[in-house]
mmCIF file of C-alpha atoms in Angstrom:
data_model
loop_
_atom_site.group_PDB
_atom_site.id
_atom_site.type_symbol
_atom_site.label_atom_id
_atom_site.label_comp_id
_atom_site.label_asym_id
_atom_site.label_seq_id
_atom_site.Cartn_x
_atom_site.Cartn_y
_atom_site.Cartn_z
ATOM 1 C CA MET A 1 -30.254 19.483 16.443
ATOM 2 C CA THR A 2 -33.736 18.155 15.786
ATOM 3 C CA SER A 3 -34.906 15.579 13.305
ATOM 4 C CA SER A 4 -37.825 16.000 10.954
ATOM 5 C CA SER A 5 -40.860 13.828 11.592
ATOM 6 C CA LYS A 6 -40.696 12.793 7.942
ATOM 7 C CA PRO A 7 -37.021 12.606 6.987
ATOM 8 C CA ALA A 8 -36.404 12.833 3.269
ATOM 9 C CA MET A 9 -34.630 10.088 1.392
ATOM 10 C CA MET A 10 -30.920 10.792 1.752
ATOM 11 C CA THR A 11 -28.435 10.847 -1.073
ATOM 12 C CA LEU A 12 -25.005 9.336 -0.538
ATOM 13 C CA ARG A 13 -23.516 12.842 -0.478
ATOM 14 C CA SER A 14 -25.899 14.052 2.236
ATOM 15 C CA LEU A 15 -25.300 10.851 4.194
ATOM 16 C CA LEU A 16 -21.556 11.435 4.123
ATOM 17 C CA LYS A 17 -22.064 15.010 5.326
ATOM 18 C CA LEU A 18 -24.221 13.730 8.178
ATOM 19 C CA THR A 19 -21.515 11.273 9.146
ATOM 20 C CA ALA A 20 -19.195 14.148 10.017
ATOM 21 C CA MET A 21 -21.900 15.854 12.113
ATOM 22 C CA VAL A 22 -22.670 13.012 14.510
ATOM 23 C CA PRO A 23 -21.834 13.869 18.141
ATOM 24 C CA SER A 24 -18.556 12.512 19.465
ATOM 25 C CA CYS A 25 -20.347 10.905 22.409
ATOM 26 C CA LEU A 26 -21.619 8.114 20.192
ATOM 27 C CA ALA A 27 -19.966 4.746 20.624
ATOM 28 C CA SER A 28 -16.445 4.610 19.237
ATOM 29 C CA LEU A 29 -15.635 1.800 16.830
ATOM 30 C CA ALA A 30 -12.337 1.073 15.102
ATOM 31 C CA VAL A 31 -11.597 -1.395 12.317
ATOM 32 C CA TYR A 32 -8.486 -2.704 10.626
ATOM 33 C CA TRP A 33 -8.373 -2.428 6.844
ATOM 34 C CA GLY A 34 -5.842 -3.441 4.235
ATOM 35 C CA GLN A 35 -5.386 -7.202 4.491
ATOM 36 C CA ALA A 36 -8.421 -8.140 2.362
ATOM 37 C CA GLU A 37 -9.405 -10.918 4.738
ATOM 38 C CA ASN A 38 -12.672 -11.436 2.856
ATOM 39 C CA ASP A 39 -11.349 -14.006 0.363
ATOM 40 C CA LYS A 40 -8.733 -11.505 -0.825
ATOM 41 C CA GLN A 41 -11.436 -8.946 -1.603
ATOM 42 C CA GLN A 42 -11.800 -5.531 -0.031
ATOM 43 C CA THR A 43 -13.578 -2.346 -0.995
ATOM 44 C CA ASP A 44 -11.900 1.043 -1.193
ATOM 45 C CA LEU A 45 -11.142 2.796 2.075
ATOM 46 C CA LEU A 46 -13.816 5.452 1.527
ATOM 47 C CA PHE A 47 -16.553 2.815 1.462
ATOM 48 C CA TYR A 48 -15.848 1.887 5.075
ATOM 49 C CA CYS A 49 -15.441 5.519 6.133
ATOM 50 C CA SER A 50 -18.916 6.244 4.807
ATOM 51 C CA SER A 51 -20.442 3.844 7.327
ATOM 52 C CA GLN A 52 -21.913 5.624 10.318
ATOM 53 C CA ALA A 53 -20.571 2.869 12.533
ATOM 54 C CA VAL A 54 -16.852 3.447 11.921
ATOM 55 C CA ASP A 55 -14.863 6.348 13.341
ATOM 56 C CA THR A 56 -11.277 5.039 13.155
ATOM 57 C CA ILE A 57 -9.594 2.911 10.497
ATOM 58 C CA ASN A 58 -6.176 1.368 11.044
ATOM 59 C CA LEU A 59 -4.255 0.798 7.809
ATOM 60 C CA ALA A 60 -2.695 -2.653 8.125
ATOM 61 C CA PHE A 61 0.239 -2.970 7.860
ATOM 62 C CA VAL A 62 3.783 -1.709 7.610
ATOM 63 C CA SER A 63 4.632 -5.366 7.869
ATOM 64 C CA ARG A 64 8.403 -5.574 7.474
ATOM 65 C CA PHE A 65 11.039 -3.209 8.798
ATOM 66 C CA GLY A 66 14.445 -3.213 10.444
ATOM 67 C CA GLN A 67 17.947 -3.798 9.115
ATOM 68 C CA LYS A 68 17.725 -7.515 9.817
ATOM 69 C CA TYR A 69 14.862 -7.855 7.351
ATOM 70 C CA ILE A 70 15.489 -5.095 4.795
ATOM 71 C CA ASP A 71 18.335 -5.026 2.258
ATOM 72 C CA GLU A 72 21.372 -3.212 3.633
ATOM 73 C CA ASP A 73 21.355 -0.821 0.674
ATOM 74 C CA ASN A 74 17.841 0.289 1.643
ATOM 75 C CA SER A 75 18.220 1.175 5.300
ATOM 76 C CA ASP A 76 15.199 3.489 5.062
ATOM 77 C CA GLY A 77 13.096 0.793 3.436
ATOM 78 C CA PHE A 78 10.030 -0.989 4.718
ATOM 79 C CA VAL A 79 7.292 -3.199 3.337
ATOM 80 C CA LEU A 80 3.818 -1.686 3.136
ATOM 81 C CA ASN A 81 1.244 -4.428 2.690
ATOM 82 C CA LEU A 82 -2.265 -3.184 1.894
ATOM 83 C CA SER A 83 -3.063 -6.151 -0.304
ATOM 84 C CA ASN A 84 -4.310 -4.918 -3.689
ATOM 85 C CA MET A 85 -4.370 -1.194 -2.918
ATOM 86 C CA CYS A 86 -0.826 -0.126 -3.818
ATOM 87 C CA THR A 87 1.705 -0.499 -6.598
ATOM 88 C CA GLN A 88 5.146 -1.557 -5.406
ATOM 89 C CA TYR A 89 8.288 -0.501 -7.249
ATOM 90 C CA ASN A 90 11.910 -1.416 -6.673
ATOM 91 C CA ASP A 91 13.768 -0.150 -3.613
ATOM 92 C CA TYR A 92 10.714 -0.342 -1.366
ATOM 93 C CA ARG A 93 8.797 2.466 -3.059
ATOM 94 C CA TYR A 94 4.995 2.442 -3.150
ATOM 95 C CA SER A 95 2.298 4.362 -4.941
ATOM 96 C CA CYS A 96 -1.235 4.292 -3.519
ATOM 97 C CA PRO A 97 -3.121 7.144 -5.263
ATOM 98 C CA LYS A 98 -6.598 5.862 -4.404
ATOM 99 C CA VAL A 99 -5.657 5.528 -0.748
ATOM 100 C CA ASN A 100 -4.278 9.070 -0.890
ATOM 101 C CA ARG A 101 -7.603 10.447 -2.083
ATOM 102 C CA ASP A 102 -9.656 8.313 0.273
ATOM 103 C CA ILE A 103 -7.674 9.290 3.369
ATOM 104 C CA LYS A 104 -8.399 12.956 2.729
ATOM 105 C CA GLU A 105 -12.076 12.297 2.058
ATOM 106 C CA CYS A 106 -12.347 10.159 5.197
ATOM 107 C CA GLN A 107 -10.782 12.915 7.267
ATOM 108 C CA LYS A 108 -13.310 15.401 5.908
ATOM 109 C CA LEU A 109 -15.954 13.110 7.399
ATOM 110 C CA GLY A 110 -14.281 13.337 10.783
ATOM 111 C CA LYS A 111 -12.776 9.853 10.622
ATOM 112 C CA LYS A 112 -9.317 9.048 11.992
ATOM 113 C CA ILE A 113 -6.914 7.176 9.713
ATOM 114 C CA VAL A 114 -4.007 5.511 11.499
ATOM 115 C CA ILE A 115 -1.007 3.647 10.102
ATOM 116 C CA SER A 116 -0.417 0.315 11.848
ATOM 117 C CA ILE A 117 2.977 -1.355 12.117
ATOM 118 C CA GLY A 118 3.638 -5.032 12.728
ATOM 119 C CA GLY A 119 0.932 -7.649 12.381
ATOM 120 C CA GLU A 120 1.441 -11.383 12.361
ATOM 121 C CA ASP A 121 5.107 -12.302 12.536
ATOM 122 C CA ASN A 122 5.636 -15.084 10.000
ATOM 123 C CA SER A 123 8.160 -16.317 7.477
ATOM 124 C CA ASN A 124 7.128 -13.716 4.897
ATOM 125 C CA GLU A 125 6.639 -10.723 7.166
ATOM 126 C CA LYS A 126 9.409 -10.168 9.694
ATOM 127 C CA TYR A 127 10.158 -7.033 11.645
ATOM 128 C CA GLY A 128 12.266 -5.797 14.530
ATOM 129 C CA PHE A 129 15.225 -3.671 15.534
ATOM 130 C CA ILE A 130 18.858 -4.398 16.278
ATOM 131 C CA ASP A 131 19.018 -1.711 18.968
ATOM 132 C CA ASP A 132 17.313 1.406 20.301
ATOM 133 C CA ASN A 133 19.103 3.742 17.901
ATOM 134 C CA GLU A 134 17.693 1.909 14.906
ATOM 135 C CA ALA A 135 14.217 2.213 16.397
ATOM 136 C CA LYS A 136 14.656 5.956 16.838
ATOM 137 C CA ARG A 137 15.718 6.299 13.201
ATOM 138 C CA PHE A 138 12.635 4.366 12.136
ATOM 139 C CA ALA A 139 10.453 6.876 13.980
ATOM 140 C CA HIS A 140 11.709 9.548 11.575
ATOM 141 C CA ILE A 141 11.093 7.237 8.609
ATOM 142 C CA LEU A 142 7.464 6.787 9.667
ATOM 143 C CA TRP A 143 7.058 10.514 10.242
ATOM 144 C CA ASP A 144 8.547 11.417 6.874
ATOM 145 C CA HIS A 145 6.623 8.827 4.870
ATOM 146 C CA PHE A 146 3.183 8.931 6.515
ATOM 147 C CA ALA A 147 2.829 12.016 8.703
ATOM 148 C CA GLU A 148 3.944 15.647 8.391
ATOM 149 C CA GLY A 149 7.541 14.976 7.423
ATOM 150 C CA HIS A 150 9.004 15.093 3.934
ATOM 151 C CA SER A 151 10.162 12.316 1.634
ATOM 152 C CA ALA A 152 10.305 11.815 -2.110
ATOM 153 C CA ASN A 153 8.719 8.392 -1.605
ATOM 154 C CA ARG A 154 5.505 8.941 0.342
ATOM 155 C CA PRO A 155 3.126 6.016 -0.363
ATOM 156 C CA PHE A 156 0.024 8.147 0.269
ATOM 157 C CA GLY A 157 1.364 11.317 -1.321
ATOM 158 C CA ASP A 158 0.281 14.449 0.508
ATOM 159 C CA ALA A 159 -2.234 12.627 2.726
ATOM 160 C CA ILE A 160 -1.266 12.732 6.407
ATOM 161 C CA VAL A 161 -2.302 10.003 8.814
ATOM 162 C CA ASP A 162 -3.835 10.730 12.214
ATOM 163 C CA GLY A 163 -1.745 8.414 14.314
ATOM 164 C CA PHE A 164 0.392 5.336 14.818
ATOM 165 C CA ASP A 165 -0.749 1.882 15.888
ATOM 166 C CA PHE A 166 1.511 -0.823 17.326
ATOM 167 C CA ASP A 167 0.422 -4.389 16.590
ATOM 168 C CA ILE A 168 3.646 -6.081 17.623
ATOM 169 C CA GLU A 169 3.369 -9.869 17.730
ATOM 170 C CA THR A 170 6.945 -10.897 18.370
ATOM 171 C CA ARG A 171 8.703 -11.665 21.634
ATOM 172 C CA ASP A 172 11.667 -9.427 20.840
ATOM 173 C CA GLN A 173 10.757 -6.071 22.397
ATOM 174 C CA THR A 174 13.959 -4.287 21.433
ATOM 175 C CA GLY A 175 13.379 -0.664 20.483
ATOM 176 C CA TYR A 176 9.594 -0.335 20.541
ATOM 177 C CA LEU A 177 9.493 1.902 23.605
ATOM 178 C CA GLU A 178 12.167 4.098 22.048
ATOM 179 C CA LEU A 179 10.230 4.145 18.760
ATOM 180 C CA ALA A 180 7.080 5.366 20.522
ATOM 181 C CA ASN A 181 8.927 7.941 22.614
ATOM 182 C CA GLU A 182 10.771 9.306 19.587
ATOM 183 C CA LEU A 183 7.555 9.547 17.568
ATOM 184 C CA LYS A 184 5.904 11.362 20.465
ATOM 185 C CA SER A 185 8.808 13.803 20.641
ATOM 186 C CA ILE A 186 8.626 14.457 16.899
ATOM 187 C CA VAL A 187 4.882 15.108 17.148
ATOM 188 C CA GLU A 188 5.343 17.524 20.036
ATOM 189 C CA LEU A 189 8.125 19.362 18.205
ATOM 190 C CA ASN A 190 6.845 19.387 14.626
ATOM 191 C CA GLY A 191 3.225 18.290 14.585
ATOM 192 C CA THR A 192 0.430 20.717 13.749
ATOM 193 C CA LYS A 193 -2.338 18.444 15.055
ATOM 194 C CA ASP A 194 -2.939 15.774 17.661
ATOM 195 C CA TYR A 195 -1.899 12.223 16.786
ATOM 196 C CA LEU A 196 -3.366 9.019 18.172
ATOM 197 C CA PHE A 197 -1.000 6.489 19.719
ATOM 198 C CA THR A 198 -2.607 3.066 19.940
ATOM 199 C CA ALA A 199 -1.626 -0.558 20.426
ATOM 200 C CA ALA A 200 -3.327 -3.913 19.877
ATOM 201 C CA PRO A 201 -2.123 -6.365 22.527
ATOM 202 C CA GLN A 202 -3.468 -9.891 22.800
ATOM 203 C CA CYS A 203 -5.706 -10.383 25.816
ATOM 204 C CA GLY A 204 -3.383 -12.613 27.850
ATOM 205 C CA LEU A 205 -1.737 -10.427 30.491
ATOM 206 C CA ASN A 206 0.988 -12.983 31.156
ATOM 207 C CA GLU A 207 2.031 -13.394 27.525
ATOM 208 C CA ARG A 208 2.364 -9.848 26.308
ATOM 209 C CA ASP A 209 4.543 -9.130 23.302
ATOM 210 C CA MET A 210 4.586 -5.403 24.149
ATOM 211 C CA GLU A 211 4.999 -5.499 27.924
ATOM 212 C CA GLN A 212 7.847 -2.993 28.130
ATOM 213 C CA LEU A 213 6.108 -0.608 25.741
ATOM 214 C CA LEU A 214 2.712 -0.739 27.453
ATOM 215 C CA ASP A 215 4.144 -0.458 30.961
ATOM 216 C CA ASN A 216 6.143 2.664 30.161
ATOM 217 C CA PHE A 217 4.274 4.532 27.422
ATOM 218 C CA GLU A 218 0.763 5.901 27.882
ATOM 219 C CA MET A 219 -1.235 4.940 24.809
ATOM 220 C CA ASP A 220 -4.417 6.775 23.879
ATOM 221 C CA ARG A 221 -6.128 3.479 23.125
ATOM 222 C CA LEU A 222 -5.542 -0.222 23.626
ATOM 223 C CA TYR A 223 -7.353 -2.447 21.128
ATOM 224 C CA ILE A 224 -7.240 -5.626 23.199
ATOM 225 C CA GLN A 225 -7.531 -8.746 21.044
ATOM 226 C CA PHE A 226 -10.137 -10.888 22.786
ATOM 227 C CA TYR A 227 -9.868 -13.502 20.044
ATOM 228 C CA ASN A 228 -7.507 -16.287 19.017
ATOM 229 C CA ASN A 229 -6.884 -16.608 22.765
ATOM 230 C CA LYS A 230 -9.512 -18.941 24.209
ATOM 231 C CA ASP A 231 -8.393 -18.516 27.819
ATOM 232 C CA CYS A 232 -9.336 -14.818 27.946
ATOM 233 C CA GLU A 233 -11.976 -14.310 25.260
ATOM 234 C CA LEU A 234 -15.166 -12.387 25.892
ATOM 235 C CA LEU A 235 -17.458 -15.347 26.549
ATOM 236 C CA SER A 236 -14.870 -17.413 28.426
ATOM 237 C CA ASP A 237 -14.563 -17.745 32.191
ATOM 238 C CA GLY A 238 -11.200 -16.021 31.865
ATOM 239 C CA PHE A 239 -12.485 -12.820 30.212
ATOM 240 C CA ASN A 240 -10.139 -10.271 31.752
ATOM 241 C CA TYR A 241 -11.243 -6.778 30.744
ATOM 242 C CA TYR A 242 -11.325 -5.845 34.432
ATOM 243 C CA ASP A 243 -7.736 -6.994 34.892
ATOM 244 C CA TRP A 244 -6.678 -4.831 31.966
ATOM 245 C CA ALA A 245 -8.576 -1.881 33.425
ATOM 246 C CA ASN A 246 -6.851 -2.337 36.772
ATOM 247 C CA GLU A 247 -3.476 -2.550 35.013
ATOM 248 C CA VAL A 248 -4.078 0.759 33.236
ATOM 249 C CA ILE A 249 -5.305 2.421 36.426
ATOM 250 C CA SER A 250 -2.378 1.132 38.497
ATOM 251 C CA ARG A 251 0.112 2.438 35.922
ATOM 252 C CA GLY A 252 -1.411 5.904 36.215
ATOM 253 C CA HIS A 253 -2.366 5.881 32.545
ATOM 254 C CA SER A 254 -5.592 7.773 33.125
ATOM 255 C CA SER A 255 -5.960 8.844 29.488
ATOM 256 C CA THR A 256 -5.817 5.320 28.043
ATOM 257 C CA LYS A 257 -9.108 3.939 26.748
ATOM 258 C CA LEU A 258 -9.654 0.206 26.394
ATOM 259 C CA TYR A 259 -11.408 -1.235 23.353
ATOM 260 C CA ILE A 260 -12.881 -4.713 23.205
ATOM 261 C CA GLY A 261 -11.301 -6.236 20.111
ATOM 262 C CA LEU A 262 -13.271 -8.946 18.321
ATOM 263 C CA PRO A 263 -13.464 -10.741 14.973
ATOM 264 C CA SER A 264 -15.940 -9.146 12.589
ATOM 265 C CA ALA A 265 -17.048 -12.519 11.191
ATOM 266 C CA SER A 266 -16.830 -16.215 11.959
ATOM 267 C CA LYS A 267 -14.001 -16.593 9.432
ATOM 268 C CA ALA A 268 -12.050 -13.552 10.620
ATOM 269 C CA ALA A 269 -10.336 -15.464 13.442
ATOM 270 C CA SER A 270 -9.968 -19.002 14.704
ATOM 271 C CA SER A 271 -12.024 -18.198 17.810
ATOM 272 C CA GLY A 272 -13.740 -15.352 19.611
ATOM 273 C CA PHE A 273 -16.513 -14.364 17.174
ATOM 274 C CA ILE A 274 -19.729 -13.290 18.959
ATOM 275 C CA LYS A 275 -22.582 -13.878 16.525
ATOM 276 C CA ASP A 276 -25.282 -12.627 18.907
ATOM 277 C CA VAL A 277 -24.575 -8.916 19.409
ATOM 278 C CA GLY A 278 -26.966 -9.006 22.363
ATOM 279 C CA ARG A 279 -24.380 -10.972 24.323
ATOM 280 C CA LEU A 280 -21.747 -8.391 23.428
ATOM 281 C CA GLN A 281 -24.154 -5.681 24.546
ATOM 282 C CA ASP A 282 -24.625 -7.388 27.921
ATOM 283 C CA VAL A 283 -20.880 -7.462 28.564
ATOM 284 C CA CYS A 284 -20.501 -3.796 27.635
ATOM 285 C CA LYS A 285 -23.479 -2.912 29.834
ATOM 286 C CA ASP A 286 -21.832 -4.529 32.845
ATOM 287 C CA ILE A 287 -18.608 -2.606 32.212
ATOM 288 C CA LEU A 288 -20.391 0.722 31.785
ATOM 289 C CA ALA A 289 -22.370 0.131 34.981
ATOM 290 C CA ASP A 290 -19.236 -0.549 37.045
ATOM 291 C CA SER A 291 -17.946 2.735 38.466
ATOM 292 C CA ARG A 292 -14.555 1.161 39.161
ATOM 293 C CA VAL A 293 -13.710 0.657 35.490
ATOM 294 C CA ASN A 294 -16.291 2.380 33.286
ATOM 295 C CA GLU A 295 -14.083 5.398 32.647
ATOM 296 C CA THR A 296 -11.532 3.109 30.997
ATOM 297 C CA PHE A 297 -13.997 1.894 28.354
ATOM 298 C CA GLY A 298 -13.419 3.293 24.877
ATOM 299 C CA GLY A 299 -15.497 1.195 22.496
ATOM 300 C CA LEU A 300 -15.110 -1.718 20.111
ATOM 301 C CA MET A 301 -12.427 -2.790 17.638
ATOM 302 C CA PHE A 302 -12.976 -5.279 14.835
ATOM 303 C CA TRP A 303 -10.676 -7.350 12.673
ATOM 304 C CA ASP A 304 -11.331 -6.713 9.899
ATOM 305 C CA ALA A 305 -13.386 -4.269 7.822
ATOM 306 C CA SER A 306 -13.725 -6.401 4.694
ATOM 307 C CA ARG A 307 -15.351 -9.323 6.505
ATOM 308 C CA GLY A 308 -17.410 -7.184 8.862
ATOM 309 C CA PHE A 309 -19.246 -5.554 5.986
ATOM 310 C CA ASP A 310 -19.522 -8.558 3.679
ATOM 311 C CA LEU A 311 -22.702 -10.435 2.798
ATOM 312 C CA TYR A 312 -22.247 -13.500 4.976
ATOM 313 C CA GLU A 313 -22.906 -12.066 8.433
ATOM 314 C CA ARG A 314 -25.850 -9.809 7.520
ATOM 315 C CA ASP A 315 -29.202 -10.172 9.255
ATOM 316 C CA SER A 316 -32.707 -10.366 7.776
ATOM 317 C CA ARG A 317 -32.753 -6.580 7.363
ATOM 318 C CA ASP A 318 -29.452 -6.674 5.455
ATOM 319 C CA SER A 319 -27.548 -4.903 8.232
ATOM 320 C CA SER A 320 -23.839 -5.643 8.409
ATOM 321 C CA TYR A 321 -22.422 -7.265 11.528
ATOM 322 C CA ILE A 322 -20.332 -4.207 12.375
ATOM 323 C CA PHE A 323 -23.349 -1.913 12.127
ATOM 324 C CA ARG A 324 -25.392 -4.207 14.378
ATOM 325 C CA ALA A 325 -22.636 -4.300 16.996
ATOM 326 C CA TRP A 326 -22.283 -0.515 16.909
ATOM 327 C CA SER A 327 -26.047 -0.064 17.238
ATOM 328 C CA ALA A 328 -26.165 -2.457 20.189
ATOM 329 C CA LEU A 329 -23.460 -0.476 21.968
ATOM 330 C CA ASN A 330 -25.145 2.857 21.254
ATOM 331 C CA ALA A 331 -28.370 1.540 22.753
ATOM 332 C CA LEU A 332 -26.579 1.524 26.118
ATOM 333 C CA PHE A 333 -25.573 5.146 25.975
ATOM 334 C CA GLY A 334 -28.277 6.565 28.224
ATOM 335 C CA GLU A 335 -31.882 7.641 27.892
ATOM 336 C CA GLY A 336 -33.397 11.108 27.687
ATOM 337 C CA LEU A 337 -30.225 12.702 26.304
ATOM 338 C CA GLY A 338 -31.080 12.187 22.656
ATOM 339 C CA SER A 339 -29.100 14.086 20.074
ATOM 340 C CA GLY A 340 -32.038 14.036 17.707
ATOM 341 C CA VAL A 341 -29.841 12.726 14.927
ATOM 342 C CA THR A 342 -31.415 10.377 12.403
ATOM 343 C CA MET A 343 -28.825 8.128 10.825
ATOM 344 C CA THR A 344 -28.849 5.705 7.941
ATOM 345 C CA ASN A 345 -26.809 2.524 8.126
ATOM 346 C CA ASP A 346 -24.291 1.266 5.622
ATOM 347 C CA THR A 347 -26.962 -0.437 3.505
ATOM 348 C CA GLY A 348 -28.946 2.771 3.010
ATOM 349 C CA GLY A 349 -32.100 1.125 4.318
ATOM 350 C CA GLN A 350 -32.432 1.124 8.108
ATOM 351 C CA THR A 351 -32.577 4.210 10.338
ATOM 352 C CA VAL A 352 -31.697 4.738 13.961
ATOM 353 C CA ASP A 353 -33.516 7.664 15.561
ATOM 354 C CA ASN A 354 -32.589 9.743 18.600
ATOM 355 C CA VAL A 355 -29.258 8.137 19.345
ATOM 356 C CA THR A 356 -28.400 8.933 22.946
ATOM 357 C CA CYS A 357 -25.228 9.536 24.888
ATOM 358 C CA LEU A 358 -24.085 8.351 28.285
ATOM 359 C CA PHE A 359 -21.126 10.660 28.815
#
C-alpha cells in the first residue's frame, strides 16, 4: 500500500475504514473501558474504537458473581457494572443496546472486545466461588450471556465478545483455574472463532492473586499492572518485566505475550503514571533489543480509556496521552519496512506517515 504525496482530508467514515486496514504488526495497545474513571464521565465505546491507537478494549467489569454474593434465588445472576452504559432490571437482568451496536461496529474495524471479570474487591463488589463445580457452571453463564451461547437475558443482545479477561484481585483462588479451563473447553467445542484469554495480574511476583491460574493456564496475554505497586513499577529499581518474562518462558507458555500496564493519566492510579512517553519508549526499546525476552513483549495496556483520552493530559498539539504513548512505541518498530500507511490520530489533526514494523 502506498500513500499519496498529498493526502486528502479524511472524513470520519474513511478514517474508520482505514483503522481496520492498518497492518497487524503495528504496536498493540489495550485499554479498559466501563468504569468512567474520568469524573464519572465516559464516551461511548465506539469513540475509543475509532482511535488508531487502540486495538483491544476490555469491558470492565462483571464485578460480582458467585453464590456467596448473589441471591440464592438467582444462581445464574451476576452484576455487570459498566457505569452509565446499561439499564439494570430486577433479577440481575441488563439491557445495554448502545453497547450492543458499538461492539459490532468496533469488530468491523478489526478491534477486539473482551469481557473482563473481577476488578477491585471491595465492600460493594464481591466475587468468588464456593468450589470448582460452581466455577465450571459460571463458565457456561459467561458463554451464554456474552459469547456464542444462548440466554434470554443477554446484556449485549446478539453482540458476541472476542474473549475473556481475568482481573482477579482477591486472595481466594478457588475455582478460577477451573473457570478458565471450562471456558476453553466450551470454546473448542462450540466456538466458531478464536477467543482471547487474558489476565491482569499486579506486578509483584510474590503477591499474586492469580498464582494458581497463571501457573497452570496459558493465557494469550498478561496485562501486568505496573502501577499502584511502587516496589515494581516501571521507573522503580524493582521494575520486574524481565522476571515476568522468565516466569512465562520457564512455564513453557510460549504463546503468552506480556503487556506493560500503566495508568492513562495522573489521576487514574495512586502511582505509576509516566508523563514523559519518551521514558516509556526507552524502557520498551531495551526490552525489544534484548533477544532473551523480546519475543514475550506484546504491547501496552492502559487503565483507563476515559482518562487516557480526556483533555487534561493532552500535549500542545492536542494529542491524547494514549495516542502519544502508542506513537512512541510504534517509532521503535524498525526502519525501512514502512507500510506506507498514513494515519490520523484521535483528534483528527496530526498524521503519522510510513509507520514501520519490527516483526
